[in-house]
């Protein structure tokens, strides 16, 4: 029975990804459950260890205990490894070890990589994996160096390096876990221009996706960007600018969130929150003090998320772009969705619509369950559910007070958000076959 289940799970790339992520999460939970993983030397409740392991592996950042003070150095390294594997992808890491050992990458492994990296074909996958590893490690190393320089102003070199490496990996992978203590995130650096810029750059680069990073780094040679890269860059810039303006306007007179900061400092805080809401999860102010209108707008940004093949979650920027393009085409009476003078196939539009509706359904289901198990305001529950599914990690304070059913619900949402609803559907559903006939066309009234 056990072998049959393993064979069924490994029969297709989506099922292998499902099995791999589940295995990594449970191994992480077992390690975090060890007494050596906590600062107090006592085993944490397994449900909390499972929650933390899922949050790290799914690069979310929601926590039920304070990462900086509750865990020991061993626990921190377990979390860091989970973040790295979850951010880059366990198949990417496995391929790296295979390349180091000079082992040939099989066709099945290439298909799993294709699914993991969200690619359209298996051509050039091994080269892409090498680029993914190089770009990720290079950017994390640069981030660790920059953070260490800043942390050296507050602590000795050893601690600064330790904090610098942890935060660079966590923030580049959009995980949002930090070592600052007392659930403070980066609130102590809200007006620190240096820390804000370094963090914003890491978050955005991590959220671009490795395909976009490869395209950008090779631009000098090719002098041309792909349609995918153009769409990602355009949507990212638009969302960051619009998000910054709306948060700035809504919170400008809110002394509980922005305090007595100057005009420029308020603009900097607004920019950081606009960037981090898309999947990073670190924050420089207390989000729970924001006005409800701002919190609801943040929910929208979290739902959109980062870009395909990145360390972030959500429905993805390209999905959002296709939906907006489809709406504009319908309003103009056009049959085709056109982006940057390229016509999109109907299949892409259907997939974008399917992903969006699927994600809305999952978030609403999680919200309804949490509304049943938890005693909190509806907006707080919706915020927490969206943050978990979008693998963002921002919280209005509910996560630390969750009941066991509530923790299991958030674990499910984080897992679904990282793996992707369509991947899970393909993994659990039957193998699709080709239809031998088409039904007669029918007409219904829309709108």
GROMACS .gro file of C-alpha atoms in nm:
model
  447
    1UNK     CA    1   0.000   0.000   0.000
    2UNK     CA    2   0.282   0.239   0.095
    3UNK     CA    3   0.478   0.163  -0.222
    4UNK     CA    4   0.167   0.204  -0.435
    5UNK     CA    5   0.106   0.547  -0.280
    6UNK     CA    6   0.466   0.652  -0.348
    7UNK     CA    7   0.442   0.530  -0.709
    8UNK     CA    8   0.119   0.726  -0.756
    9UNK     CA    9   0.268   1.046  -0.614
   10UNK     CA   10   0.584   1.018  -0.826
   11UNK     CA   11   0.397   0.930  -1.146
   12UNK     CA   12   0.386   1.293  -1.267
   13UNK     CA   13   0.591   1.609  -1.206
   14UNK     CA   14   0.313   1.787  -1.008
   15UNK     CA   15   0.275   1.484  -0.781
   16UNK     CA   16   0.651   1.469  -0.728
   17UNK     CA   17   0.653   1.836  -0.630
   18UNK     CA   18   0.365   1.771  -0.390
   19UNK     CA   19   0.550   1.479  -0.232
   20UNK     CA   20   0.881   1.668  -0.219
   21UNK     CA   21   0.742   1.977  -0.047
   22UNK     CA   22   0.547   1.766   0.200
   23UNK     CA   23   0.857   1.561   0.284
   24UNK     CA   24   1.074   1.872   0.334
   25UNK     CA   25   0.814   2.036   0.558
   26UNK     CA   26   0.781   1.729   0.782
   27UNK     CA   27   1.158   1.684   0.807
   28UNK     CA   28   1.185   2.051   0.904
   29UNK     CA   29   0.909   2.010   1.163
   30UNK     CA   30   1.084   1.711   1.319
   31UNK     CA   31   1.412   1.904   1.343
   32UNK     CA   32   1.244   2.212   1.492
   33UNK     CA   33   1.068   1.985   1.741
   34UNK     CA   34   1.405   1.881   1.888
   35UNK     CA   35   1.503   2.040   2.223
   36UNK     CA   36   1.825   2.165   2.059
   37UNK     CA   37   1.620   2.386   1.825
   38UNK     CA   38   1.485   2.611   2.101
   39UNK     CA   39   1.670   2.863   2.314
   40UNK     CA   40   1.513   2.716   2.628
   41UNK     CA   41   1.622   2.363   2.547
   42UNK     CA   42   1.267   2.225   2.551
   43UNK     CA   43   1.069   2.071   2.266
   44UNK     CA   44   0.810   2.304   2.118
   45UNK     CA   45   0.460   2.169   2.046
   46UNK     CA   46   0.466   1.972   1.721
   47UNK     CA   47   0.183   2.179   1.570
   48UNK     CA   48   0.396   2.493   1.623
   49UNK     CA   49   0.701   2.320   1.476
   50UNK     CA   50   0.494   2.213   1.174
   51UNK     CA   51   0.357   2.567   1.139
   52UNK     CA   52   0.705   2.722   1.149
   53UNK     CA   53   0.849   2.464   0.908
   54UNK     CA   54   0.564   2.524   0.661
   55UNK     CA   55   0.604   2.901   0.691
   56UNK     CA   56   0.979   2.876   0.622
   57UNK     CA   57   0.961   2.618   0.340
   58UNK     CA   58   0.673   2.805   0.175
   59UNK     CA   59   0.867   3.133   0.226
   60UNK     CA   60   0.570   3.294   0.398
   61UNK     CA   61   0.687   3.442   0.728
   62UNK     CA   62   0.381   3.398   0.950
   63UNK     CA   63   0.495   3.283   1.296
   64UNK     CA   64   0.335   3.163   1.619
   65UNK     CA   65   0.655   3.219   1.820
   66UNK     CA   66   0.920   3.489   1.789
   67UNK     CA   67   1.193   3.358   1.559
   68UNK     CA   68   1.475   3.565   1.703
   69UNK     CA   69   1.428   3.483   2.072
   70UNK     CA   70   1.250   3.146   2.079
   71UNK     CA   71   1.488   2.941   1.863
   72UNK     CA   72   1.852   2.853   1.921
   73UNK     CA   73   2.126   2.890   1.659
   74UNK     CA   74   2.049   2.533   1.545
   75UNK     CA   75   1.684   2.627   1.502
   76UNK     CA   76   1.778   2.938   1.307
   77UNK     CA   77   1.993   2.736   1.066
   78UNK     CA   78   1.715   2.481   1.014
   79UNK     CA   79   1.476   2.765   0.931
   80UNK     CA   80   1.734   2.927   0.702
   81UNK     CA   81   1.789   2.603   0.508
   82UNK     CA   82   1.413   2.556   0.474
   83UNK     CA   83   1.383   2.911   0.338
   84UNK     CA   84   1.662   2.853   0.088
   85UNK     CA   85   1.517   2.524  -0.035
   86UNK     CA   86   1.165   2.666  -0.046
   87UNK     CA   87   1.269   2.986  -0.223
   88UNK     CA   88   1.491   2.841  -0.492
   89UNK     CA   89   1.298   2.514  -0.514
   90UNK     CA   90   1.397   2.171  -0.389
   91UNK     CA   91   1.428   2.034  -0.744
   92UNK     CA   92   1.667   2.317  -0.828
   93UNK     CA   93   1.876   2.229  -0.522
   94UNK     CA   94   1.865   1.858  -0.610
   95UNK     CA   95   1.979   1.939  -0.965
   96UNK     CA   96   2.266   2.144  -0.825
   97UNK     CA   97   2.393   1.847  -0.623
   98UNK     CA   98   2.351   1.622  -0.927
   99UNK     CA   99   2.561   1.863  -1.134
  100UNK     CA  100   2.826   1.878  -0.861
  101UNK     CA  101   2.840   1.497  -0.861
  102UNK     CA  102   2.846   1.506  -1.243
  103UNK     CA  103   2.537   1.292  -1.269
  104UNK     CA  104   2.322   1.310  -1.583
  105UNK     CA  105   1.983   1.480  -1.545
  106UNK     CA  106   1.712   1.239  -1.662
  107UNK     CA  107   1.411   1.333  -1.875
  108UNK     CA  108   1.177   1.280  -1.579
  109UNK     CA  109   1.387   1.512  -1.364
  110UNK     CA  110   1.381   1.772  -1.641
  111UNK     CA  111   1.001   1.749  -1.653
  112UNK     CA  112   0.982   1.802  -1.278
  113UNK     CA  113   1.218   2.099  -1.312
  114UNK     CA  114   0.997   2.238  -1.587
  115UNK     CA  115   0.697   2.222  -1.352
  116UNK     CA  116   0.895   2.361  -1.058
  117UNK     CA  117   1.031   2.659  -1.252
  118UNK     CA  118   0.702   2.716  -1.436
  119UNK     CA  119   0.863   2.685  -1.780
  120UNK     CA  120   0.694   2.611  -2.111
  121UNK     CA  121   0.951   2.356  -2.232
  122UNK     CA  122   1.245   2.150  -2.107
  123UNK     CA  123   1.489   2.316  -2.348
  124UNK     CA  124   1.777   2.488  -2.168
  125UNK     CA  125   1.651   2.391  -1.821
  126UNK     CA  126   1.988   2.279  -1.686
  127UNK     CA  127   2.150   2.606  -1.797
  128UNK     CA  128   1.861   2.794  -1.635
  129UNK     CA  129   1.915   2.605  -1.309
  130UNK     CA  130   2.282   2.702  -1.311
  131UNK     CA  131   2.181   3.066  -1.362
  132UNK     CA  132   1.919   3.044  -1.086
  133UNK     CA  133   2.175   2.915  -0.836
  134UNK     CA  134   2.437   3.170  -0.940
  135UNK     CA  135   2.203   3.471  -0.932
  136UNK     CA  136   2.043   3.368  -0.602
  137UNK     CA  137   2.372   3.308  -0.420
  138UNK     CA  138   2.534   3.620  -0.568
  139UNK     CA  139   2.244   3.847  -0.469
  140UNK     CA  140   2.217   3.689  -0.125
  141UNK     CA  141   2.591   3.734  -0.071
  142UNK     CA  142   2.570   4.098  -0.176
  143UNK     CA  143   2.270   4.149   0.053
  144UNK     CA  144   2.448   3.979   0.344
  145UNK     CA  145   2.749   4.209   0.297
  146UNK     CA  146   2.531   4.522   0.290
  147UNK     CA  147   2.328   4.416   0.594
  148UNK     CA  148   2.639   4.322   0.790
  149UNK     CA  149   2.783   4.669   0.738
  150UNK     CA  150   2.466   4.823   0.884
  151UNK     CA  151   2.426   4.576   1.171
  152UNK     CA  152   2.788   4.639   1.278
  153UNK     CA  153   2.668   4.979   1.400
  154UNK     CA  154   2.442   4.803   1.653
  155UNK     CA  155   2.633   4.485   1.747
  156UNK     CA  156   2.972   4.314   1.722
  157UNK     CA  157   3.100   4.172   1.392
  158UNK     CA  158   3.005   3.809   1.464
  159UNK     CA  159   2.645   3.897   1.547
  160UNK     CA  160   2.626   4.143   1.257
  161UNK     CA  161   2.743   3.876   1.011
  162UNK     CA  162   2.500   3.622   1.157
  163UNK     CA  163   2.208   3.865   1.128
  164UNK     CA  164   2.324   3.984   0.787
  165UNK     CA  165   2.332   3.636   0.634
  166UNK     CA  166   1.996   3.536   0.786
  167UNK     CA  167   1.813   3.852   0.678
  168UNK     CA  168   1.965   3.855   0.329
  169UNK     CA  169   1.848   3.499   0.257
  170UNK     CA  170   1.512   3.553   0.423
  171UNK     CA  171   1.433   3.884   0.253
  172UNK     CA  172   1.563   3.789  -0.094
  173UNK     CA  173   1.350   3.475  -0.082
  174UNK     CA  174   1.055   3.689   0.031
  175UNK     CA  175   1.023   3.479   0.348
  176UNK     CA  176   0.985   3.766   0.595
  177UNK     CA  177   1.131   3.582   0.896
  178UNK     CA  178   1.369   3.792   1.104
  179UNK     CA  179   1.589   3.787   1.415
  180UNK     CA  180   1.508   4.131   1.554
  181UNK     CA  181   1.303   3.987   1.842
  182UNK     CA  182   0.965   4.063   2.001
  183UNK     CA  183   0.787   4.033   1.662
  184UNK     CA  184   0.929   4.377   1.569
  185UNK     CA  185   1.036   4.290   1.213
  186UNK     CA  186   1.225   4.596   1.076
  187UNK     CA  187   1.023   4.858   1.267
  188UNK     CA  188   1.343   4.982   1.428
  189UNK     CA  189   1.467   5.087   1.083
  190UNK     CA  190   1.150   5.254   0.950
  191UNK     CA  191   1.329   5.578   0.858
  192UNK     CA  192   1.672   5.425   0.790
  193UNK     CA  193   1.725   5.501   0.420
  194UNK     CA  194   2.013   5.252   0.385
  195UNK     CA  195   1.820   4.955   0.531
  196UNK     CA  196   1.508   5.043   0.335
  197UNK     CA  197   1.687   5.061   0.000
  198UNK     CA  198   1.882   4.737   0.053
  199UNK     CA  199   1.565   4.553   0.160
  200UNK     CA  200   1.352   4.695  -0.122
  201UNK     CA  201   1.609   4.594  -0.386
  202UNK     CA  202   1.633   4.239  -0.248
  203UNK     CA  203   1.255   4.202  -0.226
  204UNK     CA  204   1.195   4.325  -0.580
  205UNK     CA  205   1.475   4.115  -0.731
  206UNK     CA  206   1.351   3.807  -0.546
  207UNK     CA  207   0.997   3.876  -0.666
  208UNK     CA  208   1.093   3.923  -1.033
  209UNK     CA  209   1.150   3.554  -1.096
  210UNK     CA  210   1.472   3.391  -1.210
  211UNK     CA  211   1.374   3.394  -1.577
  212UNK     CA  212   1.338   3.773  -1.562
  213UNK     CA  213   1.668   3.807  -1.376
  214UNK     CA  214   1.844   3.601  -1.643
  215UNK     CA  215   1.685   3.816  -1.913
  216UNK     CA  216   1.795   4.138  -1.743
  217UNK     CA  217   2.152   4.023  -1.680
  218UNK     CA  218   2.185   3.917  -2.045
  219UNK     CA  219   2.027   4.235  -2.184
  220UNK     CA  220   2.362   4.396  -2.270
  221UNK     CA  221   2.440   4.111  -2.506
  222UNK     CA  222   2.095   4.052  -2.658
  223UNK     CA  223   1.964   4.410  -2.652
  224UNK     CA  224   1.616   4.263  -2.630
  225UNK     CA  225   1.375   4.168  -2.354
  226UNK     CA  226   1.117   3.890  -2.377
  227UNK     CA  227   0.745   3.965  -2.361
  228UNK     CA  228   0.730   3.797  -2.022
  229UNK     CA  229   1.002   4.026  -1.882
  230UNK     CA  230   0.835   4.339  -2.024
  231UNK     CA  231   0.503   4.247  -1.865
  232UNK     CA  232   0.662   4.165  -1.528
  233UNK     CA  233   0.862   4.489  -1.518
  234UNK     CA  234   0.566   4.703  -1.625
  235UNK     CA  235   0.317   4.552  -1.380
  236UNK     CA  236   0.570   4.557  -1.096
  237UNK     CA  237   0.649   4.926  -1.145
  238UNK     CA  238   0.279   5.015  -1.175
  239UNK     CA  239   0.183   4.824  -0.860
  240UNK     CA  240   0.471   4.970  -0.658
  241UNK     CA  241   0.393   5.327  -0.766
  242UNK     CA  242   0.016   5.298  -0.722
  243UNK     CA  243   0.059   5.114  -0.392
  244UNK     CA  244   0.297   5.379  -0.259
  245UNK     CA  245   0.062   5.663  -0.351
  246UNK     CA  246  -0.248   5.502  -0.201
  247UNK     CA  247  -0.078   5.400   0.125
  248UNK     CA  248   0.079   5.748   0.150
  249UNK     CA  249  -0.256   5.922   0.096
  250UNK     CA  250  -0.459   5.696   0.328
  251UNK     CA  251  -0.206   5.700   0.613
  252UNK     CA  252  -0.060   6.050   0.584
  253UNK     CA  253  -0.263   6.185   0.878
  254UNK     CA  254  -0.260   5.861   1.080
  255UNK     CA  255  -0.032   5.932   1.377
  256UNK     CA  256  -0.064   5.572   1.504
  257UNK     CA  257   0.107   5.428   1.195
  258UNK     CA  258   0.327   5.702   1.049
  259UNK     CA  259   0.376   5.889   1.375
  260UNK     CA  260   0.537   6.233   1.353
  261UNK     CA  261   0.763   6.145   1.061
  262UNK     CA  262   0.854   6.406   0.803
  263UNK     CA  263   0.703   6.415   0.452
  264UNK     CA  264   1.002   6.231   0.306
  265UNK     CA  265   1.003   5.969   0.582
  266UNK     CA  266   0.632   5.902   0.529
  267UNK     CA  267   0.699   5.858   0.157
  268UNK     CA  268   0.980   5.611   0.236
  269UNK     CA  269   0.757   5.411   0.473
  270UNK     CA  270   0.481   5.405   0.210
  271UNK     CA  271   0.722   5.280  -0.057
  272UNK     CA  272   0.850   5.002   0.166
  273UNK     CA  273   0.500   4.882   0.258
  274UNK     CA  274   0.396   4.888  -0.109
  275UNK     CA  275   0.692   4.665  -0.199
  276UNK     CA  276   0.672   4.426   0.096
  277UNK     CA  277   0.298   4.359   0.065
  278UNK     CA  278   0.354   4.181  -0.265
  279UNK     CA  279   0.512   3.881  -0.087
  280UNK     CA  280   0.803   3.979   0.138
  281UNK     CA  281   0.633   3.999   0.478
  282UNK     CA  282   0.883   4.222   0.659
  283UNK     CA  283   0.752   4.560   0.767
  284UNK     CA  284   0.889   4.886   0.906
  285UNK     CA  285   0.565   4.996   1.078
  286UNK     CA  286   0.283   4.828   1.268
  287UNK     CA  287   0.036   4.721   0.997
  288UNK     CA  288  -0.237   4.665   1.258
  289UNK     CA  289  -0.243   5.042   1.320
  290UNK     CA  290  -0.326   5.117   0.956
  291UNK     CA  291  -0.674   5.235   0.865
  292UNK     CA  292  -0.914   4.964   0.748
  293UNK     CA  293  -0.916   5.108   0.394
  294UNK     CA  294  -0.536   5.070   0.378
  295UNK     CA  295  -0.550   4.718   0.519
  296UNK     CA  296  -0.808   4.618   0.258
  297UNK     CA  297  -0.592   4.765  -0.019
  298UNK     CA  298  -0.296   4.565   0.115
  299UNK     CA  299  -0.512   4.251   0.087
  300UNK     CA  300  -0.552   4.325  -0.286
  301UNK     CA  301  -0.175   4.370  -0.330
  302UNK     CA  302  -0.106   4.047  -0.138
  303UNK     CA  303  -0.352   3.857  -0.356
  304UNK     CA  304  -0.179   3.977  -0.675
  305UNK     CA  305   0.162   3.883  -0.535
  306UNK     CA  306   0.496   3.853  -0.714
  307UNK     CA  307   0.590   3.709  -1.055
  308UNK     CA  308   0.599   3.352  -1.193
  309UNK     CA  309   0.907   3.145  -1.115
  310UNK     CA  310   0.999   3.378  -0.828
  311UNK     CA  311   1.023   3.331  -0.453
  312UNK     CA  312   0.684   3.504  -0.405
  313UNK     CA  313   0.324   3.391  -0.413
  314UNK     CA  314  -0.017   3.526  -0.514
  315UNK     CA  315  -0.191   3.492  -0.850
  316UNK     CA  316   0.122   3.653  -1.001
  317UNK     CA  317   0.175   3.980  -1.187
  318UNK     CA  318   0.142   3.821  -1.532
  319UNK     CA  319  -0.196   3.672  -1.444
  320UNK     CA  320  -0.312   4.015  -1.330
  321UNK     CA  321  -0.184   4.170  -1.653
  322UNK     CA  322  -0.371   3.915  -1.868
  323UNK     CA  323  -0.694   3.977  -1.676
  324UNK     CA  324  -0.662   4.354  -1.716
  325UNK     CA  325  -0.580   4.305  -2.085
  326UNK     CA  326  -0.888   4.083  -2.130
  327UNK     CA  327  -1.115   4.339  -1.964
  328UNK     CA  328  -0.978   4.622  -2.178
  329UNK     CA  329  -1.014   4.412  -2.494
  330UNK     CA  330  -1.377   4.335  -2.408
  331UNK     CA  331  -1.451   4.702  -2.334
  332UNK     CA  332  -1.304   4.803  -2.671
  333UNK     CA  333  -1.491   4.531  -2.858
  334UNK     CA  334  -1.167   4.353  -2.951
  335UNK     CA  335  -1.145   3.977  -2.987
  336UNK     CA  336  -0.776   3.938  -2.900
  337UNK     CA  337  -0.584   4.027  -2.585
  338UNK     CA  338  -0.276   4.219  -2.697
  339UNK     CA  339   0.024   4.306  -2.476
  340UNK     CA  340   0.322   4.495  -2.621
  341UNK     CA  341   0.196   4.425  -2.975
  342UNK     CA  342   0.178   4.050  -2.910
  343UNK     CA  343  -0.150   3.860  -2.926
  344UNK     CA  344  -0.206   3.614  -2.643
  345UNK     CA  345  -0.353   3.272  -2.711
  346UNK     CA  346  -0.701   3.207  -2.571
  347UNK     CA  347  -0.549   2.929  -2.362
  348UNK     CA  348  -0.346   3.186  -2.167
  349UNK     CA  349  -0.654   3.395  -2.096
  350UNK     CA  350  -0.849   3.089  -1.979
  351UNK     CA  351  -0.561   2.983  -1.757
  352UNK     CA  352  -0.535   3.330  -1.600
  353UNK     CA  353  -0.908   3.330  -1.532
  354UNK     CA  354  -0.894   2.976  -1.390
  355UNK     CA  355  -0.601   3.057  -1.160
  356UNK     CA  356  -0.772   3.372  -1.031
  357UNK     CA  357  -1.108   3.208  -0.961
  358UNK     CA  358  -0.936   2.907  -0.804
  359UNK     CA  359  -0.731   3.133  -0.577
  360UNK     CA  360  -1.035   3.340  -0.479
  361UNK     CA  361  -1.215   3.018  -0.390
  362UNK     CA  362  -0.928   2.893  -0.173
  363UNK     CA  363  -0.892   3.225   0.012
  364UNK     CA  364  -1.268   3.245   0.073
  365UNK     CA  365  -1.275   2.884   0.194
  366UNK     CA  366  -0.988   2.950   0.434
  367UNK     CA  367  -1.154   3.272   0.552
  368UNK     CA  368  -1.482   3.094   0.624
  369UNK     CA  369  -1.305   2.822   0.824
  370UNK     CA  370  -1.106   3.079   1.023
  371UNK     CA  371  -1.422   3.283   1.084
  372UNK     CA  372  -1.567   2.966   1.241
  373UNK     CA  373  -1.266   2.868   1.452
  374UNK     CA  374  -1.132   3.211   1.555
  375UNK     CA  375  -1.283   3.503   1.745
  376UNK     CA  376  -1.168   3.805   1.547
  377UNK     CA  377  -1.295   4.079   1.315
  378UNK     CA  378  -1.373   3.966   0.960
  379UNK     CA  379  -1.117   4.200   0.800
  380UNK     CA  380  -0.844   4.062   1.029
  381UNK     CA  381  -0.937   3.705   0.932
  382UNK     CA  382  -0.948   3.787   0.560
  383UNK     CA  383  -0.612   3.965   0.590
  384UNK     CA  384  -0.451   3.666   0.762
  385UNK     CA  385  -0.593   3.415   0.511
  386UNK     CA  386  -0.479   3.621   0.212
  387UNK     CA  387  -0.136   3.675   0.366
  388UNK     CA  388  -0.096   3.299   0.416
  389UNK     CA  389  -0.214   3.204   0.067
  390UNK     CA  390  -0.009   3.481  -0.096
  391UNK     CA  391   0.295   3.358   0.107
  392UNK     CA  392   0.336   3.717   0.226
  393UNK     CA  393   0.371   3.686   0.603
  394UNK     CA  394   0.218   4.016   0.712
  395UNK     CA  395  -0.014   3.983   1.011
  396UNK     CA  396  -0.260   4.193   1.204
  397UNK     CA  397  -0.183   3.993   1.518
  398UNK     CA  398  -0.416   3.696   1.471
  399UNK     CA  399  -0.152   3.431   1.390
  400UNK     CA  400  -0.003   3.430   1.739
  401UNK     CA  401  -0.348   3.365   1.890
  402UNK     CA  402  -0.466   3.091   1.654
  403UNK     CA  403  -0.635   2.777   1.780
  404UNK     CA  404  -0.510   2.438   1.660
  405UNK     CA  405  -0.776   2.418   1.381
  406UNK     CA  406  -0.682   2.774   1.286
  407UNK     CA  407  -0.312   2.683   1.264
  408UNK     CA  408  -0.394   2.382   1.045
  409UNK     CA  409  -0.602   2.608   0.818
  410UNK     CA  410  -0.317   2.858   0.780
  411UNK     CA  411  -0.074   2.571   0.715
  412UNK     CA  412  -0.302   2.449   0.436
  413UNK     CA  413  -0.326   2.801   0.287
  414UNK     CA  414   0.052   2.850   0.295
  415UNK     CA  415   0.110   2.512   0.133
  416UNK     CA  416  -0.148   2.578  -0.138
  417UNK     CA  417  -0.009   2.925  -0.202
  418UNK     CA  418   0.347   2.804  -0.248
  419UNK     CA  419   0.275   2.491  -0.447
  420UNK     CA  420   0.008   2.658  -0.659
  421UNK     CA  421  -0.357   2.555  -0.691
  422UNK     CA  422  -0.323   2.429  -1.049
  423UNK     CA  423  -0.017   2.219  -0.962
  424UNK     CA  424  -0.209   2.060  -0.676
  425UNK     CA  425  -0.509   1.999  -0.901
  426UNK     CA  426  -0.293   1.833  -1.167
  427UNK     CA  427  -0.122   1.627  -0.896
  428UNK     CA  428  -0.440   1.493  -0.737
  429UNK     CA  429  -0.666   1.482  -1.042
  430UNK     CA  430  -0.687   1.214  -1.310
  431UNK     CA  431  -0.465   1.229  -1.615
  432UNK     CA  432  -0.645   1.440  -1.879
  433UNK     CA  433  -0.731   1.274  -2.207
  434UNK     CA  434  -0.806   1.417  -2.548
  435UNK     CA  435  -1.177   1.480  -2.615
  436UNK     CA  436  -1.310   1.285  -2.912
  437UNK     CA  437  -1.595   1.526  -2.981
  438UNK     CA  438  -1.715   1.885  -2.927
  439UNK     CA  439  -2.059   1.987  -2.801
  440UNK     CA  440  -2.293   2.208  -3.001
  441UNK     CA  441  -2.250   2.580  -2.935
  442UNK     CA  442  -2.499   2.735  -2.696
  443UNK     CA  443  -2.576   3.094  -2.596
  444UNK     CA  444  -2.645   3.241  -2.253
  445UNK     CA  445  -2.697   3.601  -2.141
  446UNK     CA  446  -2.395   3.757  -1.964
  447UNK     CA  447  -2.419   4.065  -1.746
   0.00000   0.00000   0.00000
